[in-house]
Amino acid sequence: MTSTAPEALQGHDAGDTPPSWPQRLRRFGHVPRPVIGLRERLVPPYTRPSDRLWAVLAVPPALAARLVRWSAWGGPLLVALVAGLLRFWNLGNPKALIFDETYYAKDAWALVNQGYEGSWPKDVDKAILKDPSSVPVPTDPGYVVHPPMGKWVIGIGEQIFGFTPFGWRFMVAVLGTLSVLMLCRIGRRLFRSTFLGCLAGALLAVDGLHFVMSRTALLDLVLMFFVLAAFGCLLIDRDRARQRLAAALPEDEEGVLRPDDSVAGTLRLGWRPWRLAAGVLLGLALATKWSGLWFLAASGLMTVLWDVGARRTAGAVRPYLAVLKRDLLPAFVSTVPVAVVMYAASWTGWIVTGKGYFRNWAETQGKGGYFTWLPDWLRSLWHYENEVYDFHINLTSGHTYQSNPWSWIVLGRPVSYFYEDPPAGKDGCPASTPGGCAREVLAIGTPLLWWAAAFALVYVLWRWFFRRDWRAGAIACGVAAGWLPWFMYQERTIFLFYAVVFVPFLCLAVAMMIGAMVGPAGSDERRRTAGAVGAGVLVLLIAWNFIYFWPLYTGTPIPIDSWRSRMWFDTWV
């Protein structure tokens, strides 16, 4: 007879139970995902360098803590300082009105002097470069096809430093430098990593297209600045809203935050000044170029979806309904009407002076109709905008440097802003140079950075679709808003330099990919070492590529054979 007495069960304690599947998989190197608390999911902490790193560098713990604290601003400021030195170096060279500077520099000068753009005589550029004081500002109104905000910005530099190449490029260089600083801080907040944030800013600092556009008085860099600043404001607003949700949720006896449908579904998030600031900045973007409209729409959708995600994480059973009741109207009011007001305010000079192009259309040609109850200036502005819209959609005349948006990401057709071929011994070309030199300002991104970004975009989309990574979704949204709308205008004359508006998001994508190359926290030493070496090689190659193309970004005279060696594809010539 088999014994079932308690003695027969001796030795069978809890430790003898069969191991679970995760425990068995650990034998083969499986590392289970760490359990992240609700508070950390709502407001993730910033990563800190490991103690092992400081030990290897022989840095005392007290000093290490101080360095980590200072690096939050010290790192971005250092990257921005380097970017600023590069952008302001010899900013007045070439001494010329290069490419579309011939429009925007002169329009800006007229705006800051009389409040509206003038009709400049042809062939006036040489006189301006020789003696700008001898060229009067034309009082006859000029027909322009872009809103005035970007030209007001350019005009600030002209007011300070005069109607000179340095003057009309100054403010654009300032915004280009500040955008590097902003991207460092934006990347830090997005990735919760000072290193990855500074890496994204450093990549932007050495991107050729951003560099050239930061040294040229065109509108697209100004547009990029306002768009990037608005994105940063929305990121801060996202963190603040989630902090309020975390503060309102209940805690259990052990102080652990618990989800709660009644809080997450009904809490009003209150005054949100950072989202209002984003509305102002998006209005300024729209008032620089109409393509800012796509960023206004994309940003509005993105901030609403962020609210949905926050309320779902906090425990809302019906997060979309909660956002519809509590957040949708405030989000709309904070962005769309604010942006419209800022757009109208940018036309103040045209409105007040009463002398701009089409300014008096309502009083002369626009009498009658259903909208005579509106102010004359508003009806005249509406007519002007309709005329400009017709111009843009019918702009199909060919141009030597036009390109299809399909080719942008691989830099299929860059734009030559300036070109000269000085002979040996003249205009900076060494006398001993056989065949003479070439001077060019070529609006082209750093090739290795852009080609790496093509792979990074695939990685970002994978992270978004399959890992539901909101950071990847935010980056993809920025790229899509700046790139995809141009595919609707296959017949329109468009250029590669329009892509500068989404270059910061490409840099964020590459930084995110490099972070994945280095490996997540907790990876073994061999994995981290291999990833760090690969990431370091990629970054160094991108920096070298920027240095290699430096003469083409700055108009520096180089031997004609050296110039040809940098024309990697026939479409670059």
mmCIF file of C-alpha atoms in Angstrom, residues 35-276:
data_model
loop_
_atom_site.group_PDB
_atom_site.id
_atom_site.type_symbol
_atom_site.label_atom_id
_atom_site.label_comp_id
_atom_site.label_asym_id
_atom_site.label_seq_id
_atom_site.Cartn_x
_atom_site.Cartn_y
_atom_site.Cartn_z
ATOM 1 C CA VAL A 35 7.943 46.188 -15.562
ATOM 2 C CA ILE A 36 7.466 49.950 -15.834
ATOM 3 C CA GLY A 37 5.234 51.669 -13.313
ATOM 4 C CA LEU A 38 2.347 53.911 -14.265
ATOM 5 C CA ARG A 39 4.127 57.048 -13.062
ATOM 6 C CA GLU A 40 7.135 56.261 -15.260
ATOM 7 C CA ARG A 41 4.887 55.520 -18.229
ATOM 8 C CA LEU A 42 3.154 58.862 -17.876
ATOM 9 C CA VAL A 43 6.312 60.875 -17.178
ATOM 10 C CA PRO A 44 9.412 58.847 -18.119
ATOM 11 C CA PRO A 45 12.587 59.820 -16.231
ATOM 12 C CA TYR A 46 15.701 61.035 -18.028
ATOM 13 C CA THR A 47 18.427 58.463 -18.496
ATOM 14 C CA ARG A 48 21.704 58.939 -16.666
ATOM 15 C CA PRO A 49 25.176 57.704 -17.613
ATOM 16 C CA SER A 50 26.074 54.495 -15.827
ATOM 17 C CA ASP A 51 28.335 54.566 -12.800
ATOM 18 C CA ARG A 52 30.693 52.262 -14.677
ATOM 19 C CA LEU A 53 31.354 55.013 -17.239
ATOM 20 C CA TRP A 54 32.347 57.493 -14.551
ATOM 21 C CA ALA A 55 34.521 54.858 -12.894
ATOM 22 C CA VAL A 56 36.350 54.203 -16.174
ATOM 23 C CA LEU A 57 36.913 57.957 -16.582
ATOM 24 C CA ALA A 58 38.033 58.217 -12.926
ATOM 25 C CA VAL A 59 35.426 60.920 -12.207
ATOM 26 C CA PRO A 60 34.421 61.230 -8.514
ATOM 27 C CA PRO A 61 30.689 60.673 -7.819
ATOM 28 C CA ALA A 62 30.090 64.270 -6.672
ATOM 29 C CA LEU A 63 31.661 65.701 -9.817
ATOM 30 C CA ALA A 64 29.797 63.167 -11.965
ATOM 31 C CA ALA A 65 26.465 64.281 -10.528
ATOM 32 C CA ARG A 66 27.368 67.916 -11.207
ATOM 33 C CA LEU A 67 28.382 67.144 -14.807
ATOM 34 C CA VAL A 68 25.130 65.300 -15.452
ATOM 35 C CA ARG A 69 23.170 68.274 -14.112
ATOM 36 C CA TRP A 70 25.136 70.798 -16.171
ATOM 37 C CA SER A 71 25.031 68.717 -19.344
ATOM 38 C CA ALA A 72 21.291 69.283 -19.750
ATOM 39 C CA TRP A 73 22.041 72.804 -20.964
ATOM 40 C CA GLY A 74 25.831 72.756 -21.274
ATOM 41 C CA GLY A 75 25.832 70.105 -24.004
ATOM 42 C CA PRO A 76 23.223 71.806 -26.221
ATOM 43 C CA LEU A 77 24.879 75.205 -25.768
ATOM 44 C CA LEU A 78 28.262 73.789 -26.775
ATOM 45 C CA VAL A 79 26.797 72.184 -29.912
ATOM 46 C CA ALA A 80 24.979 75.428 -30.768
ATOM 47 C CA LEU A 81 28.192 77.435 -30.271
ATOM 48 C CA VAL A 82 30.009 75.278 -32.818
ATOM 49 C CA ALA A 83 27.050 75.554 -35.215
ATOM 50 C CA GLY A 84 27.001 79.335 -34.814
ATOM 51 C CA LEU A 85 30.717 79.696 -35.494
ATOM 52 C CA LEU A 86 30.327 77.678 -38.687
ATOM 53 C CA ARG A 87 27.310 79.655 -39.864
ATOM 54 C CA PHE A 88 28.633 83.133 -39.123
ATOM 55 C CA TRP A 89 32.097 82.522 -40.523
ATOM 56 C CA ASN A 90 32.530 84.775 -43.578
ATOM 57 C CA LEU A 91 28.748 85.198 -43.765
ATOM 58 C CA GLY A 92 28.962 88.094 -46.234
ATOM 59 C CA ASN A 93 30.592 85.846 -48.842
ATOM 60 C CA PRO A 94 29.693 85.623 -51.686
ATOM 61 C CA LYS A 95 29.112 89.346 -51.996
ATOM 62 C CA ALA A 96 26.117 88.927 -54.237
ATOM 63 C CA LEU A 97 22.356 88.483 -54.271
ATOM 64 C CA ILE A 98 22.424 84.739 -54.747
ATOM 65 C CA PHE A 99 19.450 82.839 -56.177
ATOM 66 C CA ASP A 100 16.130 84.126 -54.701
ATOM 67 C CA GLU A 101 17.859 86.593 -52.409
ATOM 68 C CA THR A 102 17.254 88.971 -55.298
ATOM 69 C CA TYR A 103 13.566 88.933 -54.266
ATOM 70 C CA TYR A 104 13.489 88.484 -50.521
ATOM 71 C CA ALA A 105 16.371 90.743 -49.511
ATOM 72 C CA LYS A 106 14.895 93.654 -51.477
ATOM 73 C CA ASP A 107 11.337 92.972 -50.340
ATOM 74 C CA ALA A 108 12.542 92.873 -46.734
ATOM 75 C CA TRP A 109 14.329 96.202 -47.132
ATOM 76 C CA ALA A 110 11.171 97.789 -48.513
ATOM 77 C CA LEU A 111 9.041 96.318 -45.710
ATOM 78 C CA VAL A 112 11.156 97.626 -42.850
ATOM 79 C CA ASN A 113 11.420 101.049 -44.471
ATOM 80 C CA GLN A 114 7.873 101.678 -45.673
ATOM 81 C CA GLY A 115 5.673 98.788 -44.495
ATOM 82 C CA TYR A 116 4.986 97.171 -47.880
ATOM 83 C CA GLU A 117 6.985 95.576 -50.706
ATOM 84 C CA GLY A 118 8.006 97.803 -53.589
ATOM 85 C CA SER A 119 8.379 97.226 -57.319
ATOM 86 C CA TRP A 120 12.168 97.222 -57.825
ATOM 87 C CA PRO A 121 13.629 98.131 -61.225
ATOM 88 C CA LYS A 122 15.387 95.426 -63.180
ATOM 89 C CA ASP A 123 19.182 95.122 -63.015
ATOM 90 C CA VAL A 124 19.319 97.021 -59.714
ATOM 91 C CA ASP A 125 21.320 94.312 -57.931
ATOM 92 C CA LYS A 126 24.727 95.597 -59.013
ATOM 93 C CA ALA A 127 23.907 99.086 -57.786
ATOM 94 C CA ILE A 128 22.798 97.712 -54.407
ATOM 95 C CA LEU A 129 26.037 95.750 -53.989
ATOM 96 C CA LYS A 130 28.145 98.727 -55.032
ATOM 97 C CA ASP A 131 26.434 101.423 -52.927
ATOM 98 C CA PRO A 132 23.088 100.559 -51.343
ATOM 99 C CA SER A 133 22.642 104.100 -50.028
ATOM 100 C CA SER A 134 22.385 105.353 -53.616
ATOM 101 C CA VAL A 135 19.395 103.108 -54.393
ATOM 102 C CA PRO A 136 16.052 104.539 -53.243
ATOM 103 C CA VAL A 137 13.277 102.289 -51.980
ATOM 104 C CA PRO A 138 10.584 102.151 -54.695
ATOM 105 C CA THR A 139 7.243 103.535 -53.572
ATOM 106 C CA ASP A 140 5.241 101.744 -56.245
ATOM 107 C CA PRO A 141 3.799 98.541 -54.733
ATOM 108 C CA GLY A 142 5.265 95.226 -55.829
ATOM 109 C CA TYR A 143 3.370 92.003 -56.485
ATOM 110 C CA VAL A 144 4.665 89.293 -54.126
ATOM 111 C CA VAL A 145 3.549 85.685 -53.767
ATOM 112 C CA HIS A 146 4.513 84.886 -50.173
ATOM 113 C CA PRO A 147 3.225 86.312 -46.889
ATOM 114 C CA PRO A 148 5.414 88.946 -45.235
ATOM 115 C CA MET A 149 6.562 87.331 -41.967
ATOM 116 C CA GLY A 150 9.794 85.803 -43.263
ATOM 117 C CA LYS A 151 10.719 89.071 -44.945
ATOM 118 C CA TRP A 152 10.091 90.991 -41.728
ATOM 119 C CA VAL A 153 12.580 88.648 -40.045
ATOM 120 C CA ILE A 154 15.186 89.183 -42.768
ATOM 121 C CA GLY A 155 14.588 92.938 -42.537
ATOM 122 C CA ILE A 156 15.579 93.017 -38.857
ATOM 123 C CA GLY A 157 19.134 92.102 -39.818
ATOM 124 C CA GLU A 158 19.120 94.709 -42.577
ATOM 125 C CA GLN A 159 18.013 97.377 -40.122
ATOM 126 C CA ILE A 160 20.902 96.488 -37.796
ATOM 127 C CA PHE A 161 23.738 95.874 -40.275
ATOM 128 C CA GLY A 162 22.541 97.660 -43.383
ATOM 129 C CA PHE A 163 21.428 96.675 -46.851
ATOM 130 C CA THR A 164 24.408 94.348 -47.375
ATOM 131 C CA PRO A 165 24.910 90.587 -47.815
ATOM 132 C CA PHE A 166 25.808 90.230 -44.140
ATOM 133 C CA GLY A 167 22.784 92.301 -43.162
ATOM 134 C CA TRP A 168 20.183 90.350 -45.111
ATOM 135 C CA ARG A 169 21.700 86.989 -44.047
ATOM 136 C CA PHE A 170 22.219 87.831 -40.387
ATOM 137 C CA MET A 171 18.821 86.919 -38.931
ATOM 138 C CA VAL A 172 18.609 83.725 -40.974
ATOM 139 C CA ALA A 173 21.983 82.662 -39.539
ATOM 140 C CA VAL A 174 20.706 83.485 -36.039
ATOM 141 C CA LEU A 175 17.625 81.321 -36.531
ATOM 142 C CA GLY A 176 19.729 78.541 -38.042
ATOM 143 C CA THR A 177 21.974 78.536 -34.969
ATOM 144 C CA LEU A 178 19.048 78.684 -32.537
ATOM 145 C CA SER A 179 17.371 75.793 -34.346
ATOM 146 C CA VAL A 180 20.411 73.616 -33.546
ATOM 147 C CA LEU A 181 20.083 74.554 -29.865
ATOM 148 C CA MET A 182 16.357 73.849 -29.947
ATOM 149 C CA LEU A 183 16.833 70.469 -31.592
ATOM 150 C CA CYS A 184 19.319 69.427 -28.896
ATOM 151 C CA ARG A 185 16.768 70.235 -26.224
ATOM 152 C CA ILE A 186 13.868 68.757 -28.210
ATOM 153 C CA GLY A 187 15.787 65.534 -28.798
ATOM 154 C CA ARG A 188 16.687 65.366 -25.116
ATOM 155 C CA ARG A 189 13.041 65.673 -24.098
ATOM 156 C CA LEU A 190 11.833 63.298 -26.816
ATOM 157 C CA PHE A 191 14.357 60.514 -26.096
ATOM 158 C CA ARG A 192 14.896 61.324 -22.406
ATOM 159 C CA SER A 193 18.612 61.322 -23.203
ATOM 160 C CA THR A 194 20.992 64.279 -23.236
ATOM 161 C CA PHE A 195 23.399 62.310 -25.423
ATOM 162 C CA LEU A 196 20.840 61.533 -28.133
ATOM 163 C CA GLY A 197 19.487 65.080 -27.995
ATOM 164 C CA CYS A 198 22.932 66.585 -28.508
ATOM 165 C CA LEU A 199 23.626 64.035 -31.230
ATOM 166 C CA ALA A 200 20.509 65.119 -33.148
ATOM 167 C CA GLY A 201 21.575 68.765 -32.812
ATOM 168 C CA ALA A 202 25.121 67.962 -33.927
ATOM 169 C CA LEU A 203 23.784 66.175 -37.006
ATOM 170 C CA LEU A 204 21.722 69.242 -37.861
ATOM 171 C CA ALA A 205 24.807 71.423 -37.363
ATOM 172 C CA VAL A 206 26.700 69.461 -40.033
ATOM 173 C CA ASP A 207 23.881 69.045 -42.520
ATOM 174 C CA GLY A 208 24.806 70.819 -45.729
ATOM 175 C CA LEU A 209 21.299 71.906 -46.730
ATOM 176 C CA HIS A 210 20.539 73.382 -43.318
ATOM 177 C CA PHE A 211 23.978 75.032 -43.310
ATOM 178 C CA VAL A 212 23.537 76.649 -46.744
ATOM 179 C CA MET A 213 19.988 77.764 -45.969
ATOM 180 C CA SER A 214 21.224 79.274 -42.674
ATOM 181 C CA ARG A 215 23.578 81.474 -44.716
ATOM 182 C CA THR A 216 21.083 82.529 -47.402
ATOM 183 C CA ALA A 217 18.274 85.079 -47.150
ATOM 184 C CA LEU A 218 15.448 82.783 -48.231
ATOM 185 C CA LEU A 219 12.158 82.055 -46.451
ATOM 186 C CA ASP A 220 12.419 78.301 -45.977
ATOM 187 C CA LEU A 221 14.866 78.392 -43.051
ATOM 188 C CA VAL A 222 12.597 80.881 -41.269
ATOM 189 C CA LEU A 223 9.662 78.523 -41.866
ATOM 190 C CA MET A 224 11.698 75.618 -40.476
ATOM 191 C CA PHE A 225 12.537 77.589 -37.321
ATOM 192 C CA PHE A 226 8.917 78.362 -36.486
ATOM 193 C CA VAL A 227 7.814 74.783 -37.207
ATOM 194 C CA LEU A 228 10.549 73.296 -35.025
ATOM 195 C CA ALA A 229 9.836 75.756 -32.205
ATOM 196 C CA ALA A 230 6.138 74.838 -32.329
ATOM 197 C CA PHE A 231 7.013 71.138 -32.139
ATOM 198 C CA GLY A 232 9.152 71.804 -29.073
ATOM 199 C CA CYS A 233 6.304 73.701 -27.391
ATOM 200 C CA LEU A 234 3.917 70.807 -28.034
ATOM 201 C CA LEU A 235 6.418 68.389 -26.484
ATOM 202 C CA ILE A 236 6.574 70.493 -23.332
ATOM 203 C CA ASP A 237 2.780 70.720 -23.286
ATOM 204 C CA ARG A 238 2.574 66.933 -23.564
ATOM 205 C CA ASP A 239 4.817 66.464 -20.542
ATOM 206 C CA ARG A 240 2.942 69.060 -18.481
ATOM 207 C CA ALA A 241 -0.446 67.485 -19.261
ATOM 208 C CA ARG A 242 0.767 64.019 -18.288
ATOM 209 C CA GLN A 243 2.285 65.388 -15.088
ATOM 210 C CA ARG A 244 -1.116 66.804 -14.114
ATOM 211 C CA LEU A 245 -2.742 63.444 -14.781
ATOM 212 C CA ALA A 246 -0.110 61.658 -12.698
ATOM 213 C CA ALA A 247 -0.587 64.118 -9.835
ATOM 214 C CA ALA A 248 -4.359 63.535 -9.826
ATOM 215 C CA LEU A 249 -4.317 59.728 -9.899
ATOM 216 C CA PRO A 250 -4.693 57.780 -6.629
ATOM 217 C CA GLU A 251 -1.900 55.850 -4.919
ATOM 218 C CA ASP A 252 -2.173 52.542 -3.067
ATOM 219 C CA GLU A 253 -0.849 51.803 0.415
ATOM 220 C CA GLU A 254 2.689 51.363 -0.936
ATOM 221 C CA GLY A 255 2.666 54.695 -2.784
ATOM 222 C CA VAL A 256 2.290 53.058 -6.214
ATOM 223 C CA LEU A 257 0.256 55.048 -8.737
ATOM 224 C CA ARG A 258 -2.913 53.314 -9.892
ATOM 225 C CA PRO A 259 -5.033 53.926 -13.036
ATOM 226 C CA ASP A 260 -8.457 55.375 -12.437
ATOM 227 C CA ASP A 261 -11.183 55.814 -15.026
ATOM 228 C CA SER A 262 -13.040 58.499 -13.096
ATOM 229 C CA VAL A 263 -9.924 60.684 -12.949
ATOM 230 C CA ALA A 264 -8.511 59.917 -16.392
ATOM 231 C CA GLY A 265 -11.873 60.315 -18.102
ATOM 232 C CA THR A 266 -13.076 63.529 -16.452
ATOM 233 C CA LEU A 267 -10.043 65.563 -15.319
ATOM 234 C CA ARG A 268 -9.747 68.968 -16.967
ATOM 235 C CA LEU A 269 -6.117 69.676 -17.766
ATOM 236 C CA GLY A 270 -6.531 73.420 -17.283
ATOM 237 C CA TRP A 271 -4.534 76.283 -18.749
ATOM 238 C CA ARG A 272 -2.010 75.069 -21.331
ATOM 239 C CA PRO A 273 0.225 78.009 -22.287
ATOM 240 C CA TRP A 274 2.726 75.888 -24.218
ATOM 241 C CA ARG A 275 0.050 74.720 -26.627
ATOM 242 C CA LEU A 276 -1.038 78.321 -27.066
#
